[in-house]
């Protein structure tokens, strides 16, 4: 391949004030993190709730959670994003629709759509992990909770969930990294996150390879950092003598 | 203290308990034995409503379990239960295992609960392990902690569901010693167990179950003393387990 690599391109001015192309990447990374973290909060809260519902002794509640999982897991993420961004606003009551389409800046409305989309999509996956975590526990733990006089919500809060979450930290870490990677779909509805900024920088500078190499490195470093962070969390909450956790 | 009245239970079409009736009075120690699948564990789990039953009634300390208005969590908090597999909470320290239900169910203060828990831990001979986690203790030690955890709730009756069946032979006695001591102190106890030595030593009555029915329900002396008066099935069972 005959290509003149030019890594200096990132420090060149974009022609707008003092701004360099590197600033675009930094701004993009900021949006990527903002999308992923907000989405993750929704996914973790909703996913935990749904995961609990799938295990409670009530057929209706469990059925609702199962339907949710099947719907959100079986439709491609990109299709879901287009639904949230293009279709759902039209179905809102008129004041809300006008607010979304006219009052919000294009960036904000795209941001809201992608956060809701990623949050609800990932919640279905978190739900399944929480459910398996709970079901992996011995049945006797529930019985012991009952026998001591705990009510069901207390049993979940104090006995089942603290154990289940310790078990599912590894798969939950994957999901946490996935939401950062999946946030790149936001570029398709015009949110200037990392991938969108990369494409733009590549087009402006014609330094396509440098731009995508840098983006790759940023995604990789970000996810490696998150993975190490989650390892620390796992170590921190490990229980002495409990084999399922910590991997000693 | 416990009155089991004509209890029937089915899993689908399969009948697990059939017309079971018996009484356990205050301070009495009753041992329930029988072959596996005879329904003895199911019966004891019905006593604190861990297992529902379809017909009949069980009255514990004057409270009817069949009454839909009965506050089951409240009733269970007064009935101690010890499980075959201990079921300590592995993510909590021994001290936390002993105090969590006192604090969250009975509403005791943390200091009071800790004091009570540690006193019971000393009684079962494990005070030095208070800061450890269940996974760091042997099976026998875990089961003694589980007994202390149940006692911390000041139960009116203690239920034991095969408390020594999951233990290494070496550890059986340390658990039985705690149970013997408890029985001698006047605790009302209902124990599903195959430890006939324990039954001989402290039981007031022995119940023998087979195929979901209470086949024998008699005083210890009669149960072990006069085999000729026992049913054929009970004789077979005893012949098999008393041989060694």
Short mmCIF file of C-alpha atoms in Angstrom, two decimals, chain A residues 23-191:
data_model
loop_
_atom_site.label_atom_id
_atom_site.label_comp_id
_atom_site.label_asym_id
_atom_site.label_seq_id
_atom_site.Cartn_x
_atom_site.Cartn_y
_atom_site.Cartn_z
CA UNK A 23 -11.03 18.69 19.33
CA UNK A 24 -13.68 17.03 17.15
CA UNK A 25 -12.65 13.63 18.41
CA UNK A 26 -12.70 14.86 22.01
CA UNK A 27 -16.19 16.31 21.55
CA UNK A 28 -17.30 13.06 19.89
CA UNK A 29 -15.92 11.00 22.77
CA UNK A 30 -17.86 13.24 25.16
CA UNK A 31 -21.14 12.48 23.36
CA UNK A 32 -20.33 8.78 23.19
CA UNK A 33 -19.78 8.65 26.94
CA UNK A 34 -22.87 10.76 27.63
CA UNK A 35 -25.05 8.48 25.49
CA UNK A 36 -23.64 5.25 26.89
CA UNK A 37 -23.77 6.23 30.56
CA UNK A 38 -27.32 7.58 30.42
CA UNK A 39 -28.43 4.52 28.46
CA UNK A 40 -26.68 2.25 30.95
CA UNK A 41 -28.48 3.79 33.92
CA UNK A 42 -31.83 3.10 32.22
CA UNK A 43 -30.72 -0.40 31.22
CA UNK A 44 -29.49 -1.32 34.67
CA UNK A 45 -32.54 -0.05 36.54
CA UNK A 46 -35.15 -1.34 34.11
CA UNK A 47 -33.24 -4.56 33.41
CA UNK A 48 -32.96 -5.34 37.11
CA UNK A 49 -36.65 -4.72 37.65
CA UNK A 50 -37.58 -6.93 34.68
CA UNK A 51 -35.13 -9.63 35.76
CA UNK A 52 -36.76 -9.72 39.19
CA UNK A 53 -40.23 -9.87 37.64
CA UNK A 54 -39.23 -12.88 35.53
CA UNK A 55 -38.50 -14.80 38.73
CA UNK A 56 -41.41 -13.82 40.98
CA UNK A 57 -44.14 -16.35 41.70
CA UNK A 58 -46.72 -14.47 39.64
CA UNK A 59 -47.47 -15.64 36.13
CA UNK A 60 -48.72 -12.26 34.89
CA UNK A 61 -45.74 -10.24 36.05
CA UNK A 62 -43.33 -12.85 34.74
CA UNK A 63 -45.23 -12.92 31.43
CA UNK A 64 -45.02 -9.16 30.98
CA UNK A 65 -41.26 -9.22 31.53
CA UNK A 66 -40.85 -12.14 29.13
CA UNK A 67 -42.79 -10.29 26.40
CA UNK A 68 -40.60 -7.24 26.90
CA UNK A 69 -37.44 -9.27 26.49
CA UNK A 70 -38.65 -11.04 23.37
CA UNK A 71 -39.71 -7.81 21.68
CA UNK A 72 -36.59 -5.80 22.41
CA UNK A 73 -34.17 -8.65 21.84
CA UNK A 74 -35.54 -9.75 18.51
CA UNK A 75 -35.67 -6.44 16.63
CA UNK A 76 -32.35 -5.08 15.26
CA UNK A 77 -30.94 -2.19 17.24
CA UNK A 78 -30.78 0.07 14.20
CA UNK A 79 -34.44 -0.55 13.37
CA UNK A 80 -35.33 0.29 16.96
CA UNK A 81 -33.35 3.52 16.75
CA UNK A 82 -35.15 4.63 13.59
CA UNK A 83 -38.48 3.82 15.23
CA UNK A 84 -37.63 5.91 18.28
CA UNK A 85 -36.30 8.81 16.24
CA UNK A 86 -38.63 8.96 13.26
CA UNK A 87 -41.84 7.21 14.26
CA UNK A 88 -42.39 7.54 18.01
CA UNK A 89 -42.34 11.38 18.07
CA UNK A 90 -45.24 11.38 15.59
CA UNK A 91 -47.25 9.17 17.93
CA UNK A 92 -46.79 11.50 20.92
CA UNK A 93 -49.56 13.89 22.03
CA UNK A 94 -49.28 17.10 20.02
CA UNK A 95 -47.66 19.36 22.66
CA UNK A 96 -44.97 16.75 23.27
CA UNK A 97 -44.47 16.19 19.56
CA UNK A 98 -43.98 19.91 18.92
CA UNK A 99 -41.62 20.16 21.88
CA UNK A 100 -39.54 17.30 20.55
CA UNK A 101 -39.47 18.50 16.95
CA UNK A 102 -39.31 22.28 17.36
CA UNK A 103 -38.17 23.33 20.84
CA UNK A 104 -35.33 20.86 21.24
CA UNK A 105 -32.09 21.36 19.35
CA UNK A 106 -31.44 18.63 16.75
CA UNK A 107 -28.61 17.32 18.92
CA UNK A 108 -30.81 17.07 22.00
CA UNK A 109 -33.66 15.29 20.23
CA UNK A 110 -31.23 12.83 18.66
CA UNK A 111 -29.57 12.36 22.05
CA UNK A 112 -32.87 11.59 23.78
CA UNK A 113 -33.87 9.12 21.09
CA UNK A 114 -30.63 7.19 21.19
CA UNK A 115 -30.47 7.12 25.00
CA UNK A 116 -34.01 5.74 25.23
CA UNK A 117 -33.33 3.27 22.43
CA UNK A 118 -30.06 1.93 23.85
CA UNK A 119 -31.41 1.93 27.38
CA UNK A 120 -34.50 -0.12 26.53
CA UNK A 121 -32.62 -2.44 24.17
CA UNK A 122 -29.88 -3.16 26.70
CA UNK A 123 -32.44 -3.54 29.51
CA UNK A 124 -33.73 -6.68 27.80
CA UNK A 125 -30.25 -8.15 27.90
CA UNK A 126 -29.55 -7.05 31.47
CA UNK A 127 -32.90 -8.59 32.43
CA UNK A 128 -31.82 -12.00 31.21
CA UNK A 129 -28.57 -11.81 33.11
CA UNK A 130 -30.26 -10.74 36.34
CA UNK A 131 -32.77 -13.55 35.91
CA UNK A 132 -30.09 -16.19 35.42
CA UNK A 133 -28.15 -14.77 38.37
CA UNK A 134 -31.17 -15.16 40.61
CA UNK A 135 -32.02 -18.60 39.27
CA UNK A 136 -28.45 -19.77 39.80
CA UNK A 137 -28.87 -19.40 43.57
CA UNK A 138 -29.91 -22.41 45.63
CA UNK A 139 -33.70 -22.54 46.17
CA UNK A 140 -33.01 -22.82 49.88
CA UNK A 141 -31.88 -19.19 50.05
CA UNK A 142 -35.42 -18.06 49.29
CA UNK A 143 -36.80 -20.58 51.78
CA UNK A 144 -34.34 -19.42 54.44
CA UNK A 145 -35.42 -15.83 53.89
CA UNK A 146 -39.07 -16.80 54.24
CA UNK A 147 -38.34 -18.95 57.30
CA UNK A 148 -36.75 -15.98 59.09
CA UNK A 149 -39.87 -13.90 58.52
CA UNK A 150 -38.66 -11.72 55.65
CA UNK A 151 -41.19 -10.49 53.13
CA UNK A 152 -40.53 -11.19 49.44
CA UNK A 153 -39.23 -7.68 48.53
CA UNK A 154 -36.81 -7.83 51.47
CA UNK A 155 -35.62 -11.27 50.38
CA UNK A 156 -34.81 -9.91 46.93
CA UNK A 157 -33.13 -6.79 48.25
CA UNK A 158 -31.07 -8.26 51.07
CA UNK A 159 -30.53 -11.89 50.11
CA UNK A 160 -31.02 -12.73 46.44
CA UNK A 161 -29.89 -9.64 44.51
CA UNK A 162 -26.60 -9.05 46.38
CA UNK A 163 -25.61 -12.62 45.52
CA UNK A 164 -27.01 -12.59 41.98
CA UNK A 165 -25.18 -9.38 41.06
CA UNK A 166 -21.88 -10.78 42.26
CA UNK A 167 -22.38 -13.80 40.02
CA UNK A 168 -23.25 -11.78 36.91
CA UNK A 169 -20.54 -9.15 37.07
CA UNK A 170 -18.57 -10.73 34.15
CA UNK A 171 -21.48 -10.88 31.66
CA UNK A 172 -22.73 -7.53 32.92
CA UNK A 173 -19.30 -6.08 32.12
CA UNK A 174 -19.68 -7.27 28.51
CA UNK A 175 -23.04 -5.58 28.35
CA UNK A 176 -21.58 -2.39 29.77
CA UNK A 177 -18.92 -2.38 27.05
CA UNK A 178 -21.54 -3.24 24.42
CA UNK A 179 -23.53 -0.14 25.17
CA UNK A 180 -20.45 2.02 24.50
CA UNK A 181 -19.86 0.25 21.20
CA UNK A 182 -23.54 0.26 20.24
CA UNK A 183 -23.72 4.00 20.89
CA UNK A 184 -22.09 4.44 17.48
CA UNK A 185 -25.51 3.89 15.87
CA UNK A 186 -26.30 7.44 16.99
CA UNK A 187 -24.16 8.69 14.09
CA UNK A 188 -26.95 7.56 11.76
CA UNK A 189 -29.45 10.03 13.19
CA UNK A 190 -26.99 12.89 13.13
CA UNK A 191 -25.67 12.91 16.69
#
